[in-house]
Amino acid sequence: MSNAADYAFMARALRLAERGIYSADPNPRVGCVLVRDGEIVGEGWHCRAGESHAEVHALRQAGERARGADVYVTLEPCCHHGRTPPCSDALIAAGVARVVAATADPNPRVAGEGMRQLTRAGITVETGLLQNEAERLNRGFLQRMRGGRPWVRCKLAMSLDGRTALANGASQWITGEAARRDVQYWRARSSAVMTGIGTVLADDPALTVRSQPPLWAECGCGEEIRQPLRVVLDTSLRMPAQARMLKQPGRTWIVTAAEDQAAAQGLAAAGATVLRAPPAYGESGLNLSAVLQILAKEGINELWVEAGATLSGALVQEGLVDELIIYMAPLLMGDMARGLFHLPSFERLAECIALDISEVRAVGHDWRITAQVRKAQDSM
């Protein structure tokens, strides 16, 4: 049974895991603390794929003091050879006495086997301590492993009366500078930023991270800002080769259903990667579920969507948005201004899409509303 000290040491491991928030992709964010006789003797976190895992960093710091120690780790230790050797083997070789993991690893190459290996070696194993907090930190990785798609966050900026742009399309800037800085944090922690071709043609966005977000200095990421992958959904391949995002650092993928080889070659010459996805059944546009599956196979854990009402509405309507990040400005824009989503007309309140608001926070003069989209099974 866990005691107050167990909670404190796992909380420390979670704080360490957060240091991989911008750099661990496509791997999970993991922290580890080694404790002997009530004293922390080693700690570490996973910074980048291909580099040592959190447990190995902690074991190196502890040295001989790891023997007989308790290990607090935010995710089940791996037990397979990937780019690095298994952490379960390293823990067994170090002679630790007890391993407390916040949550199991659903990766099919692990899936409980890491804990079973430790148990067979005579090490006491416990799971579930601060599990919700650990899973919240790795929502994208866990959903990719369990459901085959990324965790999808959709960002929107609106006025107090729920409008995103004036009738003539003018929308810069609804929100203030503090809200725009806050967006940089969400972009930086995301594996990819996705938009639609309509937004590209209308606004020519760069979709880059332009400033170092919170915790950057603690993460050991260096001075250079990591740019998330940019993804443009472009059914007919209308992406201009001179688009501003193609001139930015980092990668840009164009996902299309078109077979226009000349256009694809022109975009490839401009620096983009063109991927093909199936069209939506019986409709215009792409099969959005298939697009998310493609991104998951490419290691995308968290997907940040900055798009117009059409793509945002389609994702919500198909149940593919997990979380909404809505910045609300103290403005009234009027009845003729544009709305947040293009959604069908509902005849009954029971048909409406339900949300669970998890946080409302002031950001400068604006408000940031965080809400999870309630799935059908959650409403039963």
mmCIF file of C-alpha atoms in Angstrom:
data_model
loop_
_atom_site.group_PDB
_atom_site.id
_atom_site.type_symbol
_atom_site.label_atom_id
_atom_site.label_comp_id
_atom_site.label_asym_id
_atom_site.label_seq_id
_atom_site.Cartn_x
_atom_site.Cartn_y
_atom_site.Cartn_z
ATOM 1 C CA MET A 1 0.000 0.000 0.000
ATOM 2 C CA SER A 2 1.371 3.408 -0.989
ATOM 3 C CA ASN A 3 2.296 5.938 1.673
ATOM 4 C CA ALA A 4 2.923 9.685 1.616
ATOM 5 C CA ALA A 5 6.575 9.192 0.657
ATOM 6 C CA ASP A 6 5.574 7.043 -2.330
ATOM 7 C CA TYR A 7 3.295 9.799 -3.594
ATOM 8 C CA ALA A 8 6.009 12.421 -3.148
ATOM 9 C CA PHE A 9 8.620 10.413 -5.051
ATOM 10 C CA MET A 10 6.212 9.597 -7.894
ATOM 11 C CA ALA A 11 5.227 13.260 -8.090
ATOM 12 C CA ARG A 12 8.934 14.050 -8.506
ATOM 13 C CA ALA A 13 9.164 11.455 -11.285
ATOM 14 C CA LEU A 14 6.224 13.089 -13.057
ATOM 15 C CA ARG A 15 7.910 16.499 -12.852
ATOM 16 C CA LEU A 16 10.993 14.968 -14.436
ATOM 17 C CA ALA A 17 8.889 13.335 -17.161
ATOM 18 C CA GLU A 18 7.547 16.766 -18.120
ATOM 19 C CA ARG A 19 11.046 17.730 -19.211
ATOM 20 C CA GLY A 20 10.563 15.525 -22.255
ATOM 21 C CA ILE A 21 7.382 17.318 -23.247
ATOM 22 C CA TYR A 22 8.912 18.995 -26.313
ATOM 23 C CA SER A 23 11.494 16.450 -27.371
ATOM 24 C CA ALA A 24 10.629 12.814 -26.523
ATOM 25 C CA ASP A 25 8.423 12.151 -29.578
ATOM 26 C CA PRO A 26 7.587 9.621 -30.815
ATOM 27 C CA ASN A 27 8.452 8.020 -27.481
ATOM 28 C CA PRO A 28 6.480 8.673 -24.287
ATOM 29 C CA ARG A 29 7.540 11.238 -21.677
ATOM 30 C CA VAL A 30 8.981 9.265 -18.782
ATOM 31 C CA GLY A 31 10.616 10.217 -15.491
ATOM 32 C CA CYS A 32 12.333 7.987 -12.957
ATOM 33 C CA VAL A 33 13.486 8.390 -9.343
ATOM 34 C CA LEU A 34 15.622 5.921 -7.370
ATOM 35 C CA VAL A 35 15.278 6.015 -3.575
ATOM 36 C CA ARG A 36 17.324 4.205 -0.940
ATOM 37 C CA ASP A 37 16.721 4.555 2.782
ATOM 38 C CA GLY A 38 14.332 7.449 2.112
ATOM 39 C CA GLU A 39 16.892 9.438 0.093
ATOM 40 C CA ILE A 40 16.875 10.102 -3.661
ATOM 41 C CA VAL A 41 20.064 8.551 -5.042
ATOM 42 C CA GLY A 42 19.366 8.860 -8.751
ATOM 43 C CA GLU A 43 16.894 10.429 -11.125
ATOM 44 C CA GLY A 44 16.429 10.965 -14.845
ATOM 45 C CA TRP A 45 14.037 11.539 -17.692
ATOM 46 C CA HIS A 46 13.786 10.534 -21.335
ATOM 47 C CA CYS A 47 14.759 13.438 -23.543
ATOM 48 C CA ARG A 48 14.964 12.149 -27.130
ATOM 49 C CA ALA A 49 14.203 8.992 -29.093
ATOM 50 C CA GLY A 50 17.375 7.002 -29.547
ATOM 51 C CA GLU A 51 18.915 8.303 -26.332
ATOM 52 C CA SER A 52 18.928 6.575 -22.944
ATOM 53 C CA HIS A 53 15.618 6.088 -21.181
ATOM 54 C CA ALA A 54 14.735 7.629 -17.825
ATOM 55 C CA GLU A 55 15.592 4.496 -15.845
ATOM 56 C CA VAL A 56 19.083 4.283 -17.342
ATOM 57 C CA HIS A 57 19.847 7.925 -16.524
ATOM 58 C CA ALA A 58 18.701 7.359 -12.940
ATOM 59 C CA LEU A 59 20.714 4.135 -12.576
ATOM 60 C CA ARG A 60 23.868 5.826 -13.865
ATOM 61 C CA GLN A 61 23.467 8.629 -11.362
ATOM 62 C CA ALA A 62 22.860 6.204 -8.507
ATOM 63 C CA GLY A 63 25.723 3.854 -9.312
ATOM 64 C CA GLU A 64 26.196 1.201 -6.598
ATOM 65 C CA ARG A 65 23.551 2.905 -4.464
ATOM 66 C CA ALA A 66 20.926 1.491 -6.838
ATOM 67 C CA ARG A 67 21.259 -1.935 -5.214
ATOM 68 C CA GLY A 68 18.281 -2.472 -2.906
ATOM 69 C CA ALA A 69 16.648 0.806 -4.012
ATOM 70 C CA ASP A 70 13.004 1.579 -4.710
ATOM 71 C CA VAL A 71 12.312 2.755 -8.264
ATOM 72 C CA TYR A 72 9.517 5.197 -9.077
ATOM 73 C CA VAL A 73 8.867 5.389 -12.809
ATOM 74 C CA THR A 74 5.962 7.019 -14.629
ATOM 75 C CA LEU A 75 5.572 4.238 -17.228
ATOM 76 C CA GLU A 76 6.186 0.499 -17.170
ATOM 77 C CA PRO A 77 9.869 -0.184 -18.005
ATOM 78 C CA CYS A 78 10.446 -1.398 -21.553
ATOM 79 C CA CYS A 79 11.486 -5.006 -22.089
ATOM 80 C CA HIS A 80 12.465 -5.071 -25.765
ATOM 81 C CA HIS A 81 15.464 -4.108 -27.850
ATOM 82 C CA GLY A 82 14.724 -0.961 -29.850
ATOM 83 C CA ARG A 83 17.219 1.840 -30.338
ATOM 84 C CA THR A 84 18.295 1.162 -26.752
ATOM 85 C CA PRO A 85 18.502 -2.027 -24.625
ATOM 86 C CA PRO A 86 15.612 -3.064 -22.342
ATOM 87 C CA CYS A 87 15.232 -1.046 -19.151
ATOM 88 C CA SER A 88 13.873 -4.118 -17.357
ATOM 89 C CA ASP A 89 17.235 -5.845 -17.859
ATOM 90 C CA ALA A 90 19.110 -2.796 -16.534
ATOM 91 C CA LEU A 91 16.955 -2.645 -13.398
ATOM 92 C CA ILE A 92 17.422 -6.375 -12.731
ATOM 93 C CA ALA A 93 21.189 -6.122 -13.243
ATOM 94 C CA ALA A 94 21.367 -3.147 -10.858
ATOM 95 C CA GLY A 95 19.728 -5.196 -8.094
ATOM 96 C CA VAL A 96 16.839 -2.864 -7.287
ATOM 97 C CA ALA A 97 14.375 -4.147 -4.694
ATOM 98 C CA ARG A 98 11.062 -2.583 -5.740
ATOM 99 C CA VAL A 99 9.598 -0.930 -8.847
ATOM 100 C CA VAL A 100 6.541 1.322 -8.626
ATOM 101 C CA ALA A 101 5.158 2.221 -12.067
ATOM 102 C CA ALA A 102 2.419 4.805 -12.449
ATOM 103 C CA THR A 103 0.852 3.077 -15.446
ATOM 104 C CA ALA A 104 1.333 0.105 -17.747
ATOM 105 C CA ASP A 105 2.759 0.565 -21.248
ATOM 106 C CA PRO A 106 0.174 -0.448 -23.907
ATOM 107 C CA ASN A 107 2.860 -0.742 -26.587
ATOM 108 C CA PRO A 108 2.347 -4.317 -27.887
ATOM 109 C CA ARG A 109 6.097 -4.885 -27.496
ATOM 110 C CA VAL A 110 5.731 -4.260 -23.735
ATOM 111 C CA ALA A 111 2.094 -4.641 -22.588
ATOM 112 C CA GLY A 112 2.863 -5.923 -19.085
ATOM 113 C CA GLU A 113 5.885 -8.045 -19.998
ATOM 114 C CA GLY A 114 8.278 -5.504 -18.474
ATOM 115 C CA MET A 115 6.573 -5.876 -15.105
ATOM 116 C CA ARG A 116 6.413 -9.660 -15.436
ATOM 117 C CA GLN A 117 10.141 -9.833 -16.105
ATOM 118 C CA LEU A 118 10.824 -7.822 -12.965
ATOM 119 C CA THR A 119 8.516 -10.043 -10.912
ATOM 120 C CA ARG A 120 10.218 -13.197 -12.187
ATOM 121 C CA ALA A 121 13.543 -11.706 -11.072
ATOM 122 C CA GLY A 122 12.197 -11.399 -7.509
ATOM 123 C CA ILE A 123 11.617 -7.628 -7.617
ATOM 124 C CA THR A 124 8.491 -6.288 -5.917
ATOM 125 C CA VAL A 125 6.268 -4.618 -8.513
ATOM 126 C CA GLU A 126 3.414 -2.145 -7.991
ATOM 127 C CA THR A 127 1.358 -0.159 -10.496
ATOM 128 C CA GLY A 128 -1.317 2.523 -10.447
ATOM 129 C CA LEU A 129 0.231 5.220 -8.239
ATOM 130 C CA LEU A 130 -0.764 8.627 -9.702
ATOM 131 C CA GLN A 131 -1.926 6.798 -12.803
ATOM 132 C CA ASN A 132 -4.314 9.522 -13.988
ATOM 133 C CA GLU A 133 -1.590 12.157 -13.832
ATOM 134 C CA ALA A 134 0.848 9.913 -15.696
ATOM 135 C CA GLU A 135 -1.674 9.096 -18.414
ATOM 136 C CA ARG A 136 -2.590 12.764 -18.826
ATOM 137 C CA LEU A 137 1.046 13.532 -19.598
ATOM 138 C CA ASN A 138 1.148 10.849 -22.322
ATOM 139 C CA ARG A 139 -2.366 11.004 -23.724
ATOM 140 C CA GLY A 140 -1.099 11.024 -27.281
ATOM 141 C CA PHE A 141 1.289 8.088 -26.973
ATOM 142 C CA LEU A 142 -1.260 5.998 -25.077
ATOM 143 C CA GLN A 143 -4.046 6.720 -27.551
ATOM 144 C CA ARG A 144 -1.753 5.955 -30.492
ATOM 145 C CA MET A 145 -0.895 2.588 -28.954
ATOM 146 C CA ARG A 146 -4.415 1.738 -27.833
ATOM 147 C CA GLY A 147 -6.530 3.226 -30.609
ATOM 148 C CA GLY A 148 -4.248 3.747 -33.586
ATOM 149 C CA ARG A 149 -4.649 7.512 -33.808
ATOM 150 C CA PRO A 150 -3.182 10.625 -32.158
ATOM 151 C CA TRP A 151 -4.722 12.691 -29.384
ATOM 152 C CA VAL A 152 -6.377 15.513 -31.324
ATOM 153 C CA ARG A 153 -6.564 19.026 -29.889
ATOM 154 C CA CYS A 154 -8.471 21.621 -31.876
ATOM 155 C CA LYS A 155 -7.587 25.266 -31.209
ATOM 156 C CA LEU A 156 -10.087 28.046 -31.845
ATOM 157 C CA ALA A 157 -10.249 31.751 -31.100
ATOM 158 C CA MET A 158 -13.639 33.384 -30.716
ATOM 159 C CA SER A 159 -15.449 36.439 -29.473
ATOM 160 C CA LEU A 160 -17.751 36.392 -26.462
ATOM 161 C CA ASP A 161 -20.659 35.770 -28.835
ATOM 162 C CA GLY A 162 -18.935 32.771 -30.406
ATOM 163 C CA ARG A 163 -17.628 34.312 -33.633
ATOM 164 C CA THR A 164 -14.256 33.670 -35.253
ATOM 165 C CA ALA A 165 -14.129 36.309 -37.985
ATOM 166 C CA LEU A 166 -16.129 39.177 -39.376
ATOM 167 C CA ALA A 167 -18.425 38.532 -42.317
ATOM 168 C CA ASN A 168 -15.698 39.798 -44.667
ATOM 169 C CA GLY A 169 -13.227 37.253 -43.230
ATOM 170 C CA ALA A 170 -11.169 39.647 -41.091
ATOM 171 C CA SER A 171 -9.920 37.835 -37.974
ATOM 172 C CA GLN A 172 -6.464 39.173 -37.023
ATOM 173 C CA TRP A 173 -6.332 39.517 -34.189
ATOM 174 C CA ILE A 174 -9.363 38.484 -32.139
ATOM 175 C CA THR A 175 -7.253 37.594 -29.128
ATOM 176 C CA GLY A 176 -4.401 39.476 -27.469
ATOM 177 C CA GLU A 177 -0.663 38.957 -27.387
ATOM 178 C CA ALA A 178 -0.749 36.803 -24.224
ATOM 179 C CA ALA A 179 -3.108 34.296 -25.868
ATOM 180 C CA ARG A 180 -0.950 34.177 -28.992
ATOM 181 C CA ARG A 181 2.114 33.449 -26.843
ATOM 182 C CA ASP A 182 0.168 30.693 -25.095
ATOM 183 C CA VAL A 183 -0.502 29.041 -28.465
ATOM 184 C CA GLN A 184 3.262 28.732 -28.921
ATOM 185 C CA TYR A 185 3.402 26.368 -25.927
ATOM 186 C CA TRP A 186 0.719 24.106 -27.369
ATOM 187 C CA ARG A 187 2.364 24.042 -30.782
ATOM 188 C CA ALA A 188 5.760 23.272 -29.255
ATOM 189 C CA ARG A 189 4.497 20.255 -27.285
ATOM 190 C CA SER A 190 2.628 18.811 -30.262
ATOM 191 C CA SER A 191 4.015 16.223 -32.641
ATOM 192 C CA ALA A 192 2.299 17.941 -35.554
ATOM 193 C CA VAL A 193 0.199 21.002 -36.401
ATOM 194 C CA MET A 194 -2.578 20.416 -38.929
ATOM 195 C CA THR A 195 -4.628 22.803 -41.036
ATOM 196 C CA GLY A 196 -6.723 22.726 -44.194
ATOM 197 C CA ILE A 197 -5.946 24.088 -47.624
ATOM 198 C CA GLY A 198 -8.655 26.728 -47.202
ATOM 199 C CA THR A 199 -6.747 28.282 -44.313
ATOM 200 C CA VAL A 200 -3.495 28.160 -46.294
ATOM 201 C CA LEU A 201 -5.050 29.901 -49.307
ATOM 202 C CA ALA A 202 -6.779 32.518 -47.144
ATOM 203 C CA ASP A 203 -4.076 33.310 -44.557
ATOM 204 C CA ASP A 204 -0.782 31.768 -45.774
ATOM 205 C CA PRO A 205 0.205 30.797 -42.193
ATOM 206 C CA ALA A 206 3.720 29.749 -41.158
ATOM 207 C CA LEU A 207 2.477 27.430 -38.348
ATOM 208 C CA THR A 208 5.840 27.586 -36.595
ATOM 209 C CA VAL A 209 6.912 27.828 -32.962
ATOM 210 C CA ARG A 210 8.397 31.312 -32.710
ATOM 211 C CA SER A 211 9.440 31.543 -29.063
ATOM 212 C CA GLN A 212 10.778 29.218 -26.391
ATOM 213 C CA PRO A 213 7.832 28.002 -24.288
ATOM 214 C CA PRO A 214 7.791 27.351 -20.517
ATOM 215 C CA LEU A 215 10.164 24.647 -19.193
ATOM 216 C CA TRP A 216 12.320 24.865 -22.333
ATOM 217 C CA ALA A 217 15.501 25.661 -20.405
ATOM 218 C CA GLU A 218 14.883 22.742 -18.003
ATOM 219 C CA CYS A 219 14.386 20.269 -20.835
ATOM 220 C CA GLY A 220 17.960 20.371 -22.105
ATOM 221 C CA CYS A 221 16.678 20.955 -25.636
ATOM 222 C CA GLY A 222 19.384 23.471 -26.523
ATOM 223 C CA GLU A 223 18.843 26.881 -28.039
ATOM 224 C CA GLU A 224 17.250 25.761 -31.300
ATOM 225 C CA ILE A 225 13.472 25.450 -31.158
ATOM 226 C CA ARG A 226 12.095 22.121 -32.352
ATOM 227 C CA GLN A 227 9.473 22.675 -35.012
ATOM 228 C CA PRO A 228 6.528 20.275 -35.054
ATOM 229 C CA LEU A 229 5.597 18.637 -38.314
ATOM 230 C CA ARG A 230 3.182 20.756 -40.376
ATOM 231 C CA VAL A 231 0.318 18.864 -42.051
ATOM 232 C CA VAL A 232 -1.969 20.369 -44.699
ATOM 233 C CA LEU A 233 -5.109 18.526 -45.810
ATOM 234 C CA ASP A 234 -5.429 19.334 -49.496
ATOM 235 C CA THR A 235 -7.865 17.041 -51.324
ATOM 236 C CA SER A 236 -7.223 18.440 -54.843
ATOM 237 C CA LEU A 237 -3.575 19.438 -54.380
ATOM 238 C CA ARG A 238 -4.052 23.214 -54.564
ATOM 239 C CA MET A 239 -1.133 23.960 -52.220
ATOM 240 C CA PRO A 240 0.982 26.806 -53.676
ATOM 241 C CA ALA A 241 4.658 25.894 -54.058
ATOM 242 C CA GLN A 242 5.459 29.403 -52.780
ATOM 243 C CA ALA A 243 3.437 29.009 -49.575
ATOM 244 C CA ARG A 244 5.120 30.615 -46.583
ATOM 245 C CA MET A 245 5.235 27.427 -44.498
ATOM 246 C CA LEU A 246 7.367 25.725 -47.158
ATOM 247 C CA LYS A 247 10.071 28.304 -46.488
ATOM 248 C CA GLN A 248 10.143 27.651 -42.726
ATOM 249 C CA PRO A 249 12.444 25.303 -40.793
ATOM 250 C CA GLY A 250 11.032 21.847 -40.203
ATOM 251 C CA ARG A 251 8.938 19.499 -42.324
ATOM 252 C CA THR A 252 5.647 20.010 -44.183
ATOM 253 C CA TRP A 253 3.427 17.165 -45.324
ATOM 254 C CA ILE A 254 0.620 17.611 -47.827
ATOM 255 C CA VAL A 255 -2.090 14.940 -47.511
ATOM 256 C CA THR A 256 -4.174 14.593 -50.661
ATOM 257 C CA ALA A 257 -6.449 12.282 -52.623
ATOM 258 C CA ALA A 258 -5.308 13.734 -55.969
ATOM 259 C CA GLU A 259 -3.205 11.809 -58.486
ATOM 260 C CA ASP A 260 -1.657 14.936 -60.041
ATOM 261 C CA GLN A 261 1.971 13.868 -60.411
ATOM 262 C CA ALA A 262 3.146 17.205 -61.808
ATOM 263 C CA ALA A 263 1.707 19.142 -58.864
ATOM 264 C CA ALA A 264 3.126 16.612 -56.404
ATOM 265 C CA GLN A 265 6.577 16.878 -57.970
ATOM 266 C CA GLY A 266 6.430 20.670 -57.837
ATOM 267 C CA LEU A 267 5.590 20.584 -54.129
ATOM 268 C CA ALA A 268 8.320 18.025 -53.484
ATOM 269 C CA ALA A 269 10.801 20.332 -55.209
ATOM 270 C CA ALA A 270 9.620 23.125 -52.870
ATOM 271 C CA GLY A 271 10.416 20.939 -49.853
ATOM 272 C CA ALA A 272 7.078 19.280 -49.055
ATOM 273 C CA THR A 273 6.306 15.588 -48.678
ATOM 274 C CA VAL A 274 3.110 14.545 -50.450
ATOM 275 C CA LEU A 275 1.133 11.668 -48.916
ATOM 276 C CA ARG A 276 -2.031 10.122 -50.293
ATOM 277 C CA ALA A 277 -5.126 9.278 -48.288
ATOM 278 C CA PRO A 278 -8.515 7.934 -49.403
ATOM 279 C CA PRO A 279 -11.316 10.406 -50.106
ATOM 280 C CA ALA A 280 -14.336 10.652 -47.835
ATOM 281 C CA TYR A 281 -17.047 8.162 -48.709
ATOM 282 C CA GLY A 282 -19.525 9.702 -51.125
ATOM 283 C CA GLU A 283 -18.449 13.241 -50.250
ATOM 284 C CA SER A 284 -15.807 15.806 -51.056
ATOM 285 C CA GLY A 285 -12.755 15.950 -48.822
ATOM 286 C CA LEU A 286 -10.549 13.298 -47.284
ATOM 287 C CA ASN A 287 -11.359 10.337 -45.096
ATOM 288 C CA LEU A 288 -10.327 12.022 -41.847
ATOM 289 C CA SER A 289 -10.188 8.826 -39.823
ATOM 290 C CA ALA A 290 -7.778 7.361 -42.377
ATOM 291 C CA VAL A 291 -5.670 10.538 -42.237
ATOM 292 C CA LEU A 292 -5.299 10.191 -38.464
ATOM 293 C CA GLN A 293 -4.351 6.531 -38.833
ATOM 294 C CA ILE A 294 -1.637 7.511 -41.330
ATOM 295 C CA LEU A 295 -0.288 10.108 -38.911
ATOM 296 C CA ALA A 296 -0.308 7.589 -36.051
ATOM 297 C CA LYS A 297 1.707 5.114 -38.117
ATOM 298 C CA GLU A 298 4.249 7.903 -38.649
ATOM 299 C CA GLY A 299 4.641 8.326 -34.879
ATOM 300 C CA ILE A 300 2.403 11.366 -34.309
ATOM 301 C CA ASN A 301 1.254 11.357 -30.685
ATOM 302 C CA GLU A 302 -0.379 14.770 -30.211
ATOM 303 C CA LEU A 303 -1.998 16.584 -33.129
ATOM 304 C CA TRP A 304 -2.718 20.313 -32.817
ATOM 305 C CA VAL A 305 -5.377 21.521 -35.261
ATOM 306 C CA GLU A 306 -5.549 25.169 -36.328
ATOM 307 C CA ALA A 307 -8.144 25.255 -39.046
ATOM 308 C CA GLY A 308 -11.298 26.939 -40.238
ATOM 309 C CA ALA A 309 -14.891 26.099 -39.462
ATOM 310 C CA THR A 310 -15.169 23.451 -42.207
ATOM 311 C CA LEU A 311 -12.307 21.159 -41.151
ATOM 312 C CA SER A 312 -12.827 21.799 -37.440
ATOM 313 C CA GLY A 313 -16.523 21.020 -37.769
ATOM 314 C CA ALA A 314 -15.888 17.855 -39.783
ATOM 315 C CA LEU A 315 -13.433 16.539 -37.183
ATOM 316 C CA VAL A 316 -15.850 17.249 -34.335
ATOM 317 C CA GLN A 317 -18.828 15.786 -36.176
ATOM 318 C CA GLU A 318 -16.921 12.559 -36.869
ATOM 319 C CA GLY A 319 -15.915 12.214 -33.220
ATOM 320 C CA LEU A 320 -12.215 12.657 -33.979
ATOM 321 C CA VAL A 321 -11.511 15.637 -31.707
ATOM 322 C CA ASP A 322 -10.519 14.734 -28.167
ATOM 323 C CA GLU A 323 -9.967 18.189 -26.733
ATOM 324 C CA LEU A 324 -10.893 21.761 -27.588
ATOM 325 C CA ILE A 325 -8.648 24.683 -26.645
ATOM 326 C CA ILE A 326 -10.788 27.779 -27.095
ATOM 327 C CA TYR A 327 -9.495 31.320 -26.567
ATOM 328 C CA MET A 328 -12.391 33.671 -25.862
ATOM 329 C CA ALA A 329 -11.863 37.399 -26.336
ATOM 330 C CA PRO A 330 -13.988 40.123 -24.671
ATOM 331 C CA LEU A 331 -15.514 41.216 -27.982
ATOM 332 C CA LEU A 332 -18.966 41.146 -29.553
ATOM 333 C CA MET A 333 -18.748 40.629 -33.318
ATOM 334 C CA GLY A 334 -22.416 40.464 -34.300
ATOM 335 C CA ASP A 335 -24.867 38.108 -35.978
ATOM 336 C CA MET A 336 -23.283 38.275 -39.436
ATOM 337 C CA ALA A 337 -19.805 37.260 -38.244
ATOM 338 C CA ARG A 338 -18.563 33.733 -38.864
ATOM 339 C CA GLY A 339 -19.090 30.892 -36.393
ATOM 340 C CA LEU A 340 -16.746 28.325 -34.845
ATOM 341 C CA PHE A 341 -17.836 25.205 -36.714
ATOM 342 C CA HIS A 342 -19.740 24.146 -39.782
ATOM 343 C CA LEU A 343 -22.080 21.566 -38.279
ATOM 344 C CA PRO A 344 -25.464 20.215 -39.354
ATOM 345 C CA SER A 345 -28.617 21.713 -37.954
ATOM 346 C CA PHE A 346 -29.775 19.844 -34.860
ATOM 347 C CA GLU A 347 -33.491 19.359 -34.245
ATOM 348 C CA ARG A 348 -33.242 18.273 -30.596
ATOM 349 C CA LEU A 349 -30.949 19.278 -27.743
ATOM 350 C CA ALA A 350 -30.130 15.596 -27.234
ATOM 351 C CA GLU A 351 -28.438 15.597 -30.660
ATOM 352 C CA CYS A 352 -26.016 18.367 -29.714
ATOM 353 C CA ILE A 353 -22.337 17.608 -29.139
ATOM 354 C CA ALA A 354 -21.635 17.598 -25.411
ATOM 355 C CA LEU A 355 -18.436 18.885 -23.815
ATOM 356 C CA ASP A 356 -16.830 18.451 -20.425
ATOM 357 C CA ILE A 357 -15.026 21.649 -19.438
ATOM 358 C CA SER A 358 -11.876 20.799 -17.506
ATOM 359 C CA GLU A 359 -10.368 24.266 -17.114
ATOM 360 C CA VAL A 360 -11.141 27.951 -17.587
ATOM 361 C CA ARG A 361 -8.129 30.218 -17.202
ATOM 362 C CA ALA A 362 -7.436 33.906 -17.784
ATOM 363 C CA VAL A 363 -4.712 34.494 -20.382
ATOM 364 C CA GLY A 364 -4.022 38.212 -20.502
ATOM 365 C CA HIS A 365 -7.319 39.931 -21.331
ATOM 366 C CA ASP A 366 -8.747 36.731 -22.811
ATOM 367 C CA TRP A 367 -9.959 33.420 -21.400
ATOM 368 C CA ARG A 368 -8.748 29.946 -22.328
ATOM 369 C CA ILE A 369 -11.373 27.222 -22.123
ATOM 370 C CA THR A 370 -10.199 23.606 -22.174
ATOM 371 C CA ALA A 371 -12.900 21.049 -22.875
ATOM 372 C CA GLN A 372 -12.992 17.371 -23.725
ATOM 373 C CA VAL A 373 -15.474 16.261 -26.366
ATOM 374 C CA ARG A 374 -17.786 13.757 -24.736
ATOM 375 C CA LYS A 375 -17.841 10.535 -26.735
ATOM 376 C CA ALA A 376 -21.040 8.619 -27.384
ATOM 377 C CA GLN A 377 -20.176 5.965 -24.797
ATOM 378 C CA ASP A 378 -19.496 8.696 -22.194
ATOM 379 C CA SER A 379 -23.069 9.945 -22.523
ATOM 380 C CA MET A 380 -24.700 6.555 -21.875
#
